[in-house]
Amino acid sequence: MHSYLITDPRYYGTSPHFFRQSLNRSLIKYNPDFVCFRDKTDGDKSTLLESFSTISKESDKIFLLNGNIDDAVKYGLDGVHLRGGQQNLIKDAKKAGLMAVISCHDKADIELSFAFGADYVTLSPIFATPNKGEPLGLDRFLSMISTIDRQKVFALGGIDDESKIEQIAKTGVFGFASIRYFIS
């Protein structure tokens, strides 16, 4: 099963040195297959994106940027992770030569995302996670992906320990994505 690390400034900081140090530590310790720069705070993120881009060029992992196609191209990243409701941008990402991953929260989101050409989707929240509402749980998760190619689905949300990863592995999905699991 593939793993997908998502950064968050609460854990990786906002200074380039601390960000680089924290991300490199997580990459070494957990060896994720996918890595996404996600920072929804206001302000200039160019120095952090430069650090992220430098790390990506020294790695064989797939590096994505949350929500910004132009910056993903500018910084030479592999793809973009679009937010829910941004399905209309999938074709733009693909035209730019980027992998397109998109956040989904129900079966309609998933179907629309694949109709627009998404490479992968995240479906969340699976387990309880701070500020993300009622979790789907494994039964609803499995119901939502029952007619979907599971090798294009990442489970996301509240996956913060090995027991939850084992539960997700049993579903047969491509992988799991997390912020908190990858914190060193």
CSV table of C-alpha atoms in Angstrom, one decimal:
chain,number,residue,atom,x,y,z
A,1,MET,CA,0.0,0.0,0.0
A,2,HIS,CA,1.3,3.5,-0.9
A,3,SER,CA,1.7,6.3,1.6
A,4,TYR,CA,1.1,10.0,1.1
A,5,LEU,CA,2.6,12.6,3.4
A,6,ILE,CA,0.8,16.0,3.5
A,7,THR,CA,2.7,18.9,5.2
A,8,ASP,CA,1.1,21.4,7.5
A,9,PRO,CA,2.8,24.5,9.0
A,10,ARG,CA,1.8,23.4,12.5
A,11,TYR,CA,4.2,20.6,12.2
A,12,TYR,CA,6.7,21.6,9.5
A,13,GLY,CA,7.0,25.3,10.5
A,14,THR,CA,7.2,28.4,8.3
A,15,SER,CA,11.0,29.0,8.3
A,16,PRO,CA,12.8,27.3,5.3
A,17,HIS,CA,15.5,25.8,7.6
A,18,PHE,CA,13.0,24.2,10.0
A,19,PHE,CA,10.7,23.1,7.2
A,20,ARG,CA,13.6,21.4,5.3
A,21,GLN,CA,14.9,19.8,8.5
A,22,SER,CA,11.4,18.5,9.5
A,23,LEU,CA,10.4,17.3,6.1
A,24,ASN,CA,13.7,15.5,5.5
A,25,ARG,CA,13.4,13.8,8.9
A,26,SER,CA,9.9,12.6,8.0
A,27,LEU,CA,11.0,11.4,4.5
A,28,ILE,CA,13.8,9.4,6.0
A,29,LYS,CA,11.8,7.9,8.9
A,30,TYR,CA,8.6,7.1,7.0
A,31,ASN,CA,9.7,6.8,3.3
A,32,PRO,CA,6.3,8.0,1.8
A,33,ASP,CA,5.6,7.5,-1.9
A,34,PHE,CA,3.8,10.8,-2.4
A,35,VAL,CA,4.5,14.1,-0.7
A,36,CYS,CA,2.2,17.2,-0.8
A,37,PHE,CA,3.1,20.8,0.2
A,38,ARG,CA,-0.1,22.1,1.9
A,39,ASP,CA,-0.1,25.5,3.7
A,40,LYS,CA,-3.4,27.3,3.8
A,41,THR,CA,-2.1,30.2,5.8
A,42,ASP,CA,-1.8,33.7,4.3
A,43,GLY,CA,1.5,35.1,3.2
A,44,ASP,CA,4.3,34.5,0.8
A,45,LYS,CA,5.3,30.8,0.6
A,46,SER,CA,7.9,31.1,-2.1
A,47,THR,CA,10.9,30.3,0.1
A,48,LEU,CA,9.2,27.2,1.5
A,49,LEU,CA,8.2,26.2,-2.0
A,50,GLU,CA,11.8,26.6,-3.1
A,51,SER,CA,12.9,24.3,-0.3
A,52,PHE,CA,10.2,21.8,-1.2
A,53,SER,CA,11.2,21.9,-4.9
A,54,THR,CA,14.9,21.4,-4.0
A,55,ILE,CA,14.0,18.4,-1.9
A,56,SER,CA,11.8,17.0,-4.7
A,57,LYS,CA,14.7,17.1,-7.1
A,58,GLU,CA,16.8,15.0,-4.8
A,59,SER,CA,14.1,12.4,-4.3
A,60,ASP,CA,12.4,9.6,-6.3
A,61,LYS,CA,9.0,10.4,-4.6
A,62,ILE,CA,6.1,12.1,-6.2
A,63,PHE,CA,5.9,15.7,-5.1
A,64,LEU,CA,2.6,17.6,-5.3
A,65,LEU,CA,1.4,21.1,-4.4
A,66,ASN,CA,-2.0,21.7,-2.8
A,67,GLY,CA,-4.4,23.8,-4.9
A,68,ASN,CA,-2.1,25.8,-7.2
A,69,ILE,CA,-1.4,24.6,-10.8
A,70,ASP,CA,0.8,27.6,-11.8
A,71,ASP,CA,3.1,27.2,-8.8
A,72,ALA,CA,3.3,23.4,-9.3
A,73,VAL,CA,4.6,24.1,-12.8
A,74,LYS,CA,6.8,27.0,-11.7
A,75,TYR,CA,8.6,24.9,-9.0
A,76,GLY,CA,8.9,21.8,-11.2
A,77,LEU,CA,6.7,19.5,-9.1
A,78,ASP,CA,5.1,16.3,-10.3
A,79,GLY,CA,1.5,17.3,-9.7
A,80,VAL,CA,-1.2,19.1,-7.9
A,81,HIS,CA,-3.6,18.1,-5.2
A,82,LEU,CA,-6.8,20.0,-5.8
A,83,ARG,CA,-9.3,20.8,-3.2
A,84,GLY,CA,-12.9,19.5,-3.2
A,85,GLY,CA,-15.0,21.4,-5.7
A,86,GLN,CA,-12.0,22.1,-8.0
A,87,GLN,CA,-12.8,19.3,-10.5
A,88,ASN,CA,-13.0,21.9,-13.3
A,89,LEU,CA,-9.2,22.5,-12.8
A,90,ILE,CA,-8.3,18.9,-13.4
A,91,LYS,CA,-8.1,19.3,-17.2
A,92,ASP,CA,-5.9,22.4,-16.7
A,93,ALA,CA,-3.5,20.4,-14.5
A,94,LYS,CA,-3.3,17.6,-17.1
A,95,LYS,CA,-2.7,20.1,-19.9
A,96,ALA,CA,0.2,21.5,-17.8
A,97,GLY,CA,1.7,17.9,-17.7
A,98,LEU,CA,0.8,17.5,-14.0
A,99,MET,CA,-0.6,14.5,-12.1
A,100,ALA,CA,-4.0,15.5,-10.7
A,101,VAL,CA,-5.1,14.3,-7.2
A,102,ILE,CA,-8.4,15.7,-5.8
A,103,SER,CA,-10.0,15.7,-2.4
A,104,CYS,CA,-13.4,14.0,-2.4
A,105,HIS,CA,-16.0,13.5,0.3
A,106,ASP,CA,-18.7,11.4,-1.3
A,107,LYS,CA,-19.3,9.1,-4.3
A,108,ALA,CA,-20.6,11.9,-6.6
A,109,ASP,CA,-17.3,13.8,-6.0
A,110,ILE,CA,-15.3,10.7,-6.9
A,111,GLU,CA,-17.2,10.0,-10.1
A,112,LEU,CA,-17.0,13.6,-11.2
A,113,SER,CA,-13.3,13.8,-10.5
A,114,PHE,CA,-12.6,10.7,-12.6
A,115,ALA,CA,-14.9,12.0,-15.4
A,116,PHE,CA,-12.7,15.1,-15.5
A,117,GLY,CA,-9.5,12.9,-15.7
A,118,ALA,CA,-8.1,12.8,-12.1
A,119,ASP,CA,-5.3,10.4,-11.6
A,120,TYR,CA,-6.2,9.8,-8.0
A,121,VAL,CA,-8.7,10.9,-5.4
A,122,THR,CA,-8.5,11.1,-1.6
A,123,LEU,CA,-11.7,10.2,0.2
A,124,SER,CA,-12.1,11.7,3.7
A,125,PRO,CA,-12.5,11.8,6.6
A,126,ILE,CA,-12.3,8.1,7.2
A,127,PHE,CA,-11.6,8.3,11.0
A,128,ALA,CA,-12.2,11.1,13.4
A,129,THR,CA,-9.9,14.0,12.8
A,130,PRO,CA,-9.8,17.6,14.2
A,131,ASN,CA,-12.2,20.1,12.6
A,132,LYS,CA,-13.3,17.7,9.7
A,133,GLY,CA,-16.8,16.8,10.8
A,134,GLU,CA,-18.3,13.3,11.1
A,135,PRO,CA,-16.0,10.6,9.9
A,136,LEU,CA,-17.2,8.2,7.2
A,137,GLY,CA,-16.1,5.1,8.9
A,138,LEU,CA,-14.9,2.0,7.0
A,139,ASP,CA,-18.3,0.7,6.0
A,140,ARG,CA,-19.4,4.0,4.4
A,141,PHE,CA,-15.9,4.3,2.8
A,142,LEU,CA,-16.2,0.9,1.3
A,143,SER,CA,-19.7,1.6,0.1
A,144,MET,CA,-18.6,4.8,-1.7
A,145,ILE,CA,-15.8,3.0,-3.5
A,146,SER,CA,-17.6,-0.2,-4.3
A,147,THR,CA,-17.8,0.6,-8.0
A,148,ILE,CA,-14.6,2.6,-8.2
A,149,ASP,CA,-11.1,1.5,-9.2
A,150,ARG,CA,-9.6,1.1,-5.8
A,151,GLN,CA,-6.1,1.5,-7.2
A,152,LYS,CA,-6.9,5.2,-7.7
A,153,VAL,CA,-8.1,5.9,-4.1
A,154,PHE,CA,-6.2,7.2,-1.1
A,155,ALA,CA,-8.0,7.0,2.3
A,156,LEU,CA,-7.5,10.2,4.3
A,157,GLY,CA,-8.5,11.5,7.6
A,158,GLY,CA,-7.6,10.5,11.1
A,159,ILE,CA,-5.1,7.9,10.0
A,160,ASP,CA,-2.5,8.5,12.7
A,161,ASP,CA,-1.4,5.0,13.8
A,162,GLU,CA,-0.5,1.6,12.5
A,163,SER,CA,-3.8,0.0,13.5
A,164,LYS,CA,-5.7,2.4,11.3
A,165,ILE,CA,-3.2,1.8,8.4
A,166,GLU,CA,-3.8,-1.9,8.8
A,167,GLN,CA,-7.6,-1.4,8.6
A,168,ILE,CA,-7.2,0.7,5.4
A,169,ALA,CA,-4.8,-1.9,3.9
A,170,LYS,CA,-7.6,-4.5,4.2
A,171,THR,CA,-9.9,-2.3,1.9
A,172,GLY,CA,-7.6,-2.8,-1.1
A,173,VAL,CA,-7.2,0.9,-1.9
A,174,PHE,CA,-4.1,2.3,-3.5
A,175,GLY,CA,-2.9,3.9,-0.3
A,176,PHE,CA,-3.5,6.2,2.7
A,177,ALA,CA,-2.7,9.9,3.1
A,178,SER,CA,-2.1,11.7,6.4
A,179,ILE,CA,-0.6,14.7,8.1
A,180,ARG,CA,-0.2,13.5,11.6
A,181,TYR,CA,1.0,10.0,11.0
A,182,PHE,CA,4.2,11.3,9.4
A,183,ILE,CA,5.2,13.6,12.2
A,184,SER,CA,8.6,12.7,13.6
